[in-house]
Amino acid sequence: MSNQPKILVAGGAGYIGSHTAVELINAGYEVIAADNYSNSESQVFEGIKEITGVEVIHEQVDFAVASEVEAFFEKYNDLSGIIHFAASKAVGESVENPLLYYRNNLLSLILIMEQMIKYDILNLVFSSSCTVYGQPDELPVTEQAPIQPAESPYGNTKQISEEIMRDTLKANPQLKGIALRYFNPIGAHESALIGELPTGVPANLVPFVTQTAIGLRDKLKVFGDDYNTPDGSCIRDYIHVVDLAKAHVIAVSRLVENKNNDAYEVFNLGTGTGTSVLEVIQTFEKVSGQKLNYEIVGRREGDIEQVWADTRYANDVLGWKSQLTLEDALRSAWKWEQKIRS
């Protein structure tokens, strides 16, 4: 095992972190996972083991608490790289509780980067978001698009985190990093052994769709039908979580193998196609055979009208492209929902 490069997956029990752990193992990496379980459960590692045959080392760590971070890195400092997912991620909650978001999302990155410098851990892949673009002036949005004022504290933490990362890499030329700006991750592993498991009321569309279909929620709310889009509902770029996970493996490999062009690189991860909320509902009804009880309500604070990715840079430079369809993603999400409620 010791000759495998070791990668820390911070937030490794979470939705994207757990799928990335699977793909890292499949690619020959040793995974060390750490999570504070604020929005995840440790049982996810049983699913990862069932998929990969590997028991992942995992620790409970709050990356926004300095003493816990220091203790963790004292124990695990022979890392080839870090993929940092550990953050709070709900737009609506960030509007209601901005200090929680600034504390969790900024402090965790600062504390991790301090330990990277201390222990000479050279490579960082950061989980960023298309929210850094705000409502872009041009679509599809490229990595060169101007960063607009954030529409939510969550979006602002991603903008500030990228600045922290860029400035720290510049001041510490031995370090390298890639920020992956992803669009809207959906779906689950095809095995239905891991998937999205939001605690409480889901903040994202697809878990709310599947929970409504299975009877856990009375109805699905569609926030606004008066946007300047073909059907009036918001448009997003929905990417299958497994495609997203594979991109993280390519990014970390790029750093570990010294293939990066610059010390700090940024890539959009999406499908390159915009899909409206109402189209997601219709597609889900088609693949699942379930009729959804939904109602149109007013717009939600912090939501932008429409955004989807120009993915050519990631396609060309990383050699990565999304492979799975919206139908694949919604089918897998429904399979996962049925399994966890059975």
CSV table of C-alpha atoms in Angstrom, one decimal:
chain,number,residue,atom,x,y,z
A,1,MET,CA,0.0,0.0,0.0
A,2,SER,CA,2.8,2.4,0.9
A,3,ASN,CA,4.0,2.9,-2.7
A,4,GLN,CA,0.6,4.3,-3.7
A,5,PRO,CA,0.4,8.1,-3.6
A,6,LYS,CA,-1.8,9.2,-0.6
A,7,ILE,CA,-4.5,11.7,-1.1
A,8,LEU,CA,-6.5,13.4,1.6
A,9,VAL,CA,-10.1,13.8,0.8
A,10,ALA,CA,-11.3,16.5,3.2
A,11,GLY,CA,-15.1,16.1,3.3
A,12,GLY,CA,-14.7,12.5,2.2
A,13,ALA,CA,-18.0,11.3,3.6
A,14,GLY,CA,-19.9,13.9,1.7
A,15,TYR,CA,-21.7,13.6,-1.6
A,16,ILE,CA,-18.9,14.5,-4.1
A,17,GLY,CA,-16.1,13.5,-1.7
A,18,SER,CA,-17.4,9.9,-1.4
A,19,HIS,CA,-17.7,9.5,-5.2
A,20,THR,CA,-14.3,11.0,-5.7
A,21,ALA,CA,-12.8,8.6,-3.1
A,22,VAL,CA,-14.2,5.7,-5.2
A,23,GLU,CA,-12.6,7.0,-8.4
A,24,LEU,CA,-9.3,7.7,-6.7
A,25,ILE,CA,-9.1,4.1,-5.4
A,26,ASN,CA,-10.0,2.9,-8.9
A,27,ALA,CA,-7.1,5.0,-10.3
A,28,GLY,CA,-4.6,3.4,-7.8
A,29,TYR,CA,-4.4,6.1,-5.1
A,30,GLU,CA,-4.6,5.5,-1.4
A,31,VAL,CA,-7.3,7.6,0.1
A,32,ILE,CA,-7.3,9.1,3.6
A,33,ALA,CA,-10.8,10.6,4.2
A,34,ALA,CA,-11.7,13.1,6.9
A,35,ASP,CA,-15.1,14.7,7.7
A,36,ASN,CA,-17.0,16.3,10.6
A,37,TYR,CA,-20.2,14.5,9.6
A,38,SER,CA,-22.3,17.7,9.8
A,39,ASN,CA,-24.0,16.9,6.5
A,40,SER,CA,-22.9,13.3,6.0
A,41,GLU,CA,-22.7,9.9,7.7
A,42,SER,CA,-19.7,7.6,8.3
A,43,GLN,CA,-21.7,4.6,6.9
A,44,VAL,CA,-20.8,5.9,3.5
A,45,PHE,CA,-17.4,4.2,3.9
A,46,GLU,CA,-19.2,0.8,4.0
A,47,GLY,CA,-20.6,1.6,0.5
A,48,ILE,CA,-17.2,2.7,-0.7
A,49,LYS,CA,-15.7,-0.6,0.5
A,50,GLU,CA,-18.5,-2.6,-1.2
A,51,ILE,CA,-17.8,-0.8,-4.5
A,52,THR,CA,-14.0,-0.9,-4.4
A,53,GLY,CA,-13.1,-3.7,-2.0
A,54,VAL,CA,-10.9,-1.2,-0.1
A,55,GLU,CA,-11.5,-0.1,3.5
A,56,VAL,CA,-10.8,3.6,3.5
A,57,ILE,CA,-8.9,5.1,6.5
A,58,HIS,CA,-11.3,7.8,7.8
A,59,GLU,CA,-11.1,10.3,10.7
A,60,GLN,CA,-13.6,12.7,12.2
A,61,VAL,CA,-12.1,16.2,11.8
A,62,ASP,CA,-13.7,19.7,11.8
A,63,PHE,CA,-11.4,21.5,9.4
A,64,ALA,CA,-12.5,24.9,10.8
A,65,VAL,CA,-11.1,24.0,14.2
A,66,ALA,CA,-7.3,24.7,14.4
A,67,SER,CA,-6.5,22.1,17.1
A,68,GLU,CA,-8.3,19.3,15.2
A,69,VAL,CA,-6.6,20.2,11.9
A,70,GLU,CA,-3.2,20.3,13.6
A,71,ALA,CA,-3.7,17.0,15.3
A,72,PHE,CA,-4.8,15.4,12.1
A,73,PHE,CA,-1.8,16.6,10.1
A,74,GLU,CA,0.6,15.5,12.9
A,75,LYS,CA,-0.7,12.0,12.2
A,76,TYR,CA,-1.1,12.2,8.4
A,77,ASN,CA,1.5,14.4,6.7
A,78,ASP,CA,3.1,12.1,4.1
A,79,LEU,CA,0.4,13.1,1.6
A,80,SER,CA,0.9,13.5,-2.2
A,81,GLY,CA,-2.0,15.9,-2.3
A,82,ILE,CA,-5.3,17.1,-0.9
A,83,ILE,CA,-8.7,17.4,-2.4
A,84,HIS,CA,-10.6,19.9,-0.3
A,85,PHE,CA,-14.4,19.5,-0.2
A,86,ALA,CA,-15.1,20.3,3.4
A,87,ALA,CA,-17.5,23.2,3.3
A,88,SER,CA,-21.0,24.3,3.9
A,89,LYS,CA,-22.8,24.5,0.6
A,90,ALA,CA,-26.5,25.6,0.7
A,91,VAL,CA,-27.2,29.0,-0.9
A,92,GLY,CA,-30.3,29.7,1.1
A,93,GLU,CA,-28.8,28.7,4.4
A,94,SER,CA,-25.8,31.0,3.7
A,95,VAL,CA,-28.2,34.0,3.2
A,96,GLU,CA,-29.8,33.2,6.6
A,97,ASN,CA,-26.5,32.4,8.5
A,98,PRO,CA,-23.6,34.1,6.7
A,99,LEU,CA,-21.2,33.8,9.7
A,100,LEU,CA,-21.4,30.0,9.7
A,101,TYR,CA,-20.4,30.0,6.0
A,102,TYR,CA,-17.5,32.5,6.4
A,103,ARG,CA,-16.2,30.5,9.4
A,104,ASN,CA,-16.5,27.0,7.9
A,105,ASN,CA,-15.5,27.7,4.3
A,106,LEU,CA,-12.7,30.2,4.8
A,107,LEU,CA,-11.1,29.0,8.0
A,108,SER,CA,-11.0,25.4,6.7
A,109,LEU,CA,-9.0,26.4,3.6
A,110,ILE,CA,-6.7,28.7,5.6
A,111,LEU,CA,-6.0,26.0,8.2
A,112,ILE,CA,-5.4,23.3,5.5
A,113,MET,CA,-3.0,25.5,3.6
A,114,GLU,CA,-1.0,26.4,6.7
A,115,GLN,CA,-0.5,22.6,7.2
A,116,MET,CA,0.5,22.2,3.6
A,117,ILE,CA,3.3,24.8,4.1
A,118,LYS,CA,4.3,23.3,7.4
A,119,TYR,CA,4.6,19.7,6.1
A,120,ASP,CA,5.6,20.4,2.5
A,121,ILE,CA,2.4,18.9,1.1
A,122,LEU,CA,2.6,20.4,-2.4
A,123,ASN,CA,-0.7,19.8,-4.2
A,124,LEU,CA,-4.2,21.1,-3.6
A,125,VAL,CA,-7.4,20.5,-5.6
A,126,PHE,CA,-10.1,22.9,-4.4
A,127,SER,CA,-13.8,22.4,-4.7
A,128,SER,CA,-15.1,25.7,-6.1
A,129,SER,CA,-18.3,26.5,-7.8
A,130,CYS,CA,-19.9,28.3,-10.8
A,131,THR,CA,-21.5,30.6,-8.2
A,132,VAL,CA,-18.2,32.7,-8.5
A,133,TYR,CA,-19.6,33.9,-11.8
A,134,GLY,CA,-22.8,35.4,-10.4
A,135,GLN,CA,-25.1,36.1,-13.3
A,136,PRO,CA,-22.7,36.1,-16.2
A,137,ASP,CA,-22.9,38.6,-19.0
A,138,GLU,CA,-22.3,36.0,-21.6
A,139,LEU,CA,-23.3,32.3,-21.9
A,140,PRO,CA,-21.9,29.7,-21.9
A,141,VAL,CA,-19.5,31.0,-19.2
A,142,THR,CA,-15.8,30.6,-19.7
A,143,GLU,CA,-13.0,30.6,-17.1
A,144,GLN,CA,-12.1,34.1,-18.3
A,145,ALA,CA,-15.6,35.5,-17.5
A,146,PRO,CA,-15.4,38.4,-15.1
A,147,ILE,CA,-16.1,37.5,-11.5
A,148,GLN,CA,-19.4,39.3,-10.6
A,149,PRO,CA,-20.4,40.4,-7.1
A,150,ALA,CA,-21.6,37.2,-5.4
A,151,GLU,CA,-25.3,36.6,-5.1
A,152,SER,CA,-25.0,34.9,-1.8
A,153,PRO,CA,-22.6,34.5,1.1
A,154,TYR,CA,-21.9,30.9,-0.1
A,155,GLY,CA,-20.9,32.2,-3.5
A,156,ASN,CA,-18.7,34.9,-1.9
A,157,THR,CA,-16.9,32.3,0.2
A,158,LYS,CA,-15.9,30.5,-3.0
A,159,GLN,CA,-14.7,33.7,-4.6
A,160,ILE,CA,-12.7,34.6,-1.5
A,161,SER,CA,-11.3,31.0,-1.2
A,162,GLU,CA,-10.0,31.2,-4.7
A,163,GLU,CA,-8.3,34.5,-3.9
A,164,ILE,CA,-6.8,33.0,-0.7
A,165,MET,CA,-5.5,30.0,-2.7
A,166,ARG,CA,-4.1,32.1,-5.5
A,167,ASP,CA,-2.3,34.5,-3.2
A,168,THR,CA,-0.9,31.7,-1.0
A,169,LEU,CA,0.4,29.7,-4.0
A,170,LYS,CA,2.1,32.9,-5.3
A,171,ALA,CA,3.8,33.4,-1.9
A,172,ASN,CA,4.8,29.7,-1.7
A,173,PRO,CA,6.1,28.8,-5.1
A,174,GLN,CA,6.7,25.1,-4.1
A,175,LEU,CA,2.9,24.7,-3.8
A,176,LYS,CA,0.5,24.1,-6.8
A,177,GLY,CA,-3.2,24.1,-7.0
A,178,ILE,CA,-6.3,23.6,-9.2
A,179,ALA,CA,-9.7,25.2,-8.5
A,180,LEU,CA,-12.5,23.2,-10.1
A,181,ARG,CA,-15.6,25.4,-10.6
A,182,TYR,CA,-18.4,23.0,-10.9
A,183,PHE,CA,-21.9,23.5,-12.0
A,184,ASN,CA,-24.7,21.4,-10.5
A,185,PRO,CA,-23.7,17.9,-9.5
A,186,ILE,CA,-26.6,15.3,-9.5
A,187,GLY,CA,-27.0,11.6,-9.6
A,188,ALA,CA,-25.5,8.7,-7.7
A,189,HIS,CA,-23.1,5.8,-8.2
A,190,GLU,CA,-24.6,3.2,-10.5
A,191,SER,CA,-24.4,0.6,-7.8
A,192,ALA,CA,-26.7,2.7,-5.6
A,193,LEU,CA,-24.3,2.0,-2.7
A,194,ILE,CA,-23.4,5.7,-2.4
A,195,GLY,CA,-25.3,8.9,-3.4
A,196,GLU,CA,-26.5,12.2,-2.1
A,197,LEU,CA,-27.8,12.0,1.5
A,198,PRO,CA,-28.8,15.5,2.6
A,199,THR,CA,-29.7,15.9,6.3
A,200,GLY,CA,-33.0,17.6,6.9
A,201,VAL,CA,-34.8,19.3,4.0
A,202,PRO,CA,-32.7,19.1,0.8
A,203,ALA,CA,-31.3,22.4,-0.5
A,204,ASN,CA,-30.7,21.0,-4.0
A,205,LEU,CA,-33.3,20.3,-6.7
A,206,VAL,CA,-32.7,16.6,-7.4
A,207,PRO,CA,-32.9,15.2,-3.9
A,208,PHE,CA,-36.1,17.2,-3.4
A,209,VAL,CA,-37.4,15.7,-6.6
A,210,THR,CA,-36.6,12.1,-5.6
A,211,GLN,CA,-37.9,12.6,-2.0
A,212,THR,CA,-41.2,14.0,-3.4
A,213,ALA,CA,-41.5,11.1,-5.8
A,214,ILE,CA,-41.0,8.6,-2.9
A,215,GLY,CA,-43.5,10.4,-0.7
A,216,LEU,CA,-41.1,11.9,1.8
A,217,ARG,CA,-42.1,15.4,0.8
A,218,ASP,CA,-45.6,16.5,0.0
A,219,LYS,CA,-44.7,18.7,-2.9
A,220,LEU,CA,-41.8,20.2,-4.8
A,221,LYS,CA,-41.6,23.9,-5.0
A,222,VAL,CA,-40.4,25.5,-8.3
A,223,PHE,CA,-38.9,28.9,-7.4
A,224,GLY,CA,-40.2,31.2,-10.1
A,225,ASP,CA,-41.6,30.7,-13.6
A,226,ASP,CA,-41.2,34.4,-14.7
A,227,TYR,CA,-37.4,34.3,-15.5
A,228,ASN,CA,-36.3,35.3,-19.0
A,229,THR,CA,-35.9,31.6,-20.0
A,230,PRO,CA,-37.8,29.5,-22.5
A,231,ASP,CA,-40.2,28.1,-19.9
A,232,GLY,CA,-39.7,30.8,-17.2
A,233,SER,CA,-37.8,28.5,-14.7
A,234,CYS,CA,-34.1,28.8,-13.8
A,235,ILE,CA,-31.5,27.1,-16.0
A,236,ARG,CA,-28.5,25.3,-14.7
A,237,ASP,CA,-25.9,22.9,-16.0
A,238,TYR,CA,-26.5,19.5,-14.3
A,239,ILE,CA,-23.5,17.2,-14.3
A,240,HIS,CA,-23.4,13.6,-13.2
A,241,VAL,CA,-21.4,13.3,-9.9
A,242,VAL,CA,-19.4,10.3,-11.3
A,243,ASP,CA,-18.2,12.5,-14.2
A,244,LEU,CA,-17.3,15.2,-11.7
A,245,ALA,CA,-15.4,12.7,-9.5
A,246,LYS,CA,-13.4,11.5,-12.4
A,247,ALA,CA,-12.3,15.1,-13.1
A,248,HIS,CA,-10.9,15.4,-9.6
A,249,VAL,CA,-8.8,12.4,-10.2
A,250,ILE,CA,-7.4,13.8,-13.4
A,251,ALA,CA,-6.8,17.2,-11.7
A,252,VAL,CA,-4.9,15.6,-8.8
A,253,SER,CA,-2.9,13.4,-11.1
A,254,ARG,CA,-2.0,16.5,-13.2
A,255,LEU,CA,-0.5,18.1,-10.1
A,256,VAL,CA,1.2,14.9,-8.7
A,257,GLU,CA,2.8,14.1,-12.0
A,258,ASN,CA,3.9,17.8,-12.6
A,259,LYS,CA,1.8,18.2,-15.8
A,260,ASN,CA,0.3,21.6,-14.8
A,261,ASN,CA,1.2,24.6,-16.9
A,262,ASP,CA,0.9,27.1,-14.0
A,263,ALA,CA,1.1,27.0,-10.2
A,264,TYR,CA,-2.6,27.9,-10.1
A,265,GLU,CA,-5.2,26.7,-12.6
A,266,VAL,CA,-8.9,27.0,-12.9
A,267,PHE,CA,-11.3,24.8,-14.8
A,268,ASN,CA,-15.1,24.7,-15.4
A,269,LEU,CA,-16.7,21.3,-14.9
A,270,GLY,CA,-20.1,21.0,-16.5
A,271,THR,CA,-21.8,19.4,-19.5
A,272,GLY,CA,-21.9,22.5,-21.5
A,273,THR,CA,-25.7,22.3,-21.7
A,274,GLY,CA,-28.3,24.3,-19.8
A,275,THR,CA,-31.4,22.6,-18.5
A,276,SER,CA,-34.4,24.3,-16.8
A,277,VAL,CA,-35.9,23.2,-13.6
A,278,LEU,CA,-39.1,22.3,-15.4
A,279,GLU,CA,-37.1,20.2,-17.9
A,280,VAL,CA,-35.5,18.3,-15.0
A,281,ILE,CA,-38.9,17.5,-13.6
A,282,GLN,CA,-40.2,16.3,-16.9
A,283,THR,CA,-37.1,14.2,-17.6
A,284,PHE,CA,-37.4,12.7,-14.1
A,285,GLU,CA,-41.0,11.8,-14.7
A,286,LYS,CA,-40.0,10.1,-18.0
A,287,VAL,CA,-37.2,8.0,-16.6
A,288,SER,CA,-38.9,7.1,-13.3
A,289,GLY,CA,-42.5,6.7,-14.4
A,290,GLN,CA,-43.5,8.8,-11.4
A,291,LYS,CA,-45.8,11.8,-11.5
A,292,LEU,CA,-44.4,14.6,-9.4
A,293,ASN,CA,-46.6,16.9,-7.3
A,294,TYR,CA,-45.0,20.3,-7.8
A,295,GLU,CA,-46.1,24.0,-7.5
A,296,ILE,CA,-44.7,27.2,-8.8
A,297,VAL,CA,-43.9,29.7,-6.1
A,298,GLY,CA,-42.0,33.0,-5.9
A,299,ARG,CA,-38.4,33.4,-6.7
A,300,ARG,CA,-35.8,32.5,-4.1
A,301,GLU,CA,-33.3,35.0,-2.8
A,302,GLY,CA,-29.7,34.3,-4.0
A,303,ASP,CA,-30.8,32.4,-7.1
A,304,ILE,CA,-29.4,33.4,-10.5
A,305,GLU,CA,-31.5,33.2,-13.6
A,306,GLN,CA,-29.3,31.0,-15.9
A,307,VAL,CA,-25.8,29.7,-16.1
A,308,TRP,CA,-24.1,26.9,-18.0
A,309,ALA,CA,-20.5,26.0,-18.7
A,310,ASP,CA,-18.2,26.4,-21.6
A,311,THR,CA,-16.2,23.3,-21.0
A,312,ARG,CA,-13.7,23.5,-23.8
A,313,TYR,CA,-10.7,24.4,-21.6
A,314,ALA,CA,-11.2,21.4,-19.3
A,315,ASN,CA,-11.8,19.2,-22.4
A,316,ASP,CA,-8.6,20.4,-24.1
A,317,VAL,CA,-6.2,20.8,-21.2
A,318,LEU,CA,-7.4,18.1,-18.8
A,319,GLY,CA,-8.6,15.8,-21.5
A,320,TRP,CA,-11.8,15.4,-19.5
A,321,LYS,CA,-15.4,15.5,-20.8
A,322,SER,CA,-18.7,14.6,-19.2
A,323,GLN,CA,-19.9,11.2,-20.5
A,324,LEU,CA,-23.2,10.6,-18.7
A,325,THR,CA,-26.5,12.1,-19.6
A,326,LEU,CA,-29.2,13.9,-17.6
A,327,GLU,CA,-31.3,10.8,-17.9
A,328,ASP,CA,-28.5,8.6,-16.5
A,329,ALA,CA,-28.1,11.0,-13.6
A,330,LEU,CA,-31.8,11.1,-12.7
A,331,ARG,CA,-32.2,7.4,-13.2
A,332,SER,CA,-29.3,6.7,-10.7
A,333,ALA,CA,-30.6,9.3,-8.3
A,334,TRP,CA,-34.0,7.6,-8.3
A,335,LYS,CA,-32.4,4.1,-7.8
A,336,TRP,CA,-30.5,5.5,-4.9
A,337,GLU,CA,-33.5,7.1,-3.3
A,338,GLN,CA,-35.5,3.8,-3.6
A,339,LYS,CA,-32.6,1.9,-2.0
A,340,ILE,CA,-32.2,4.1,1.0
A,341,ARG,CA,-35.9,4.2,1.8
A,342,SER,CA,-36.4,0.4,1.3
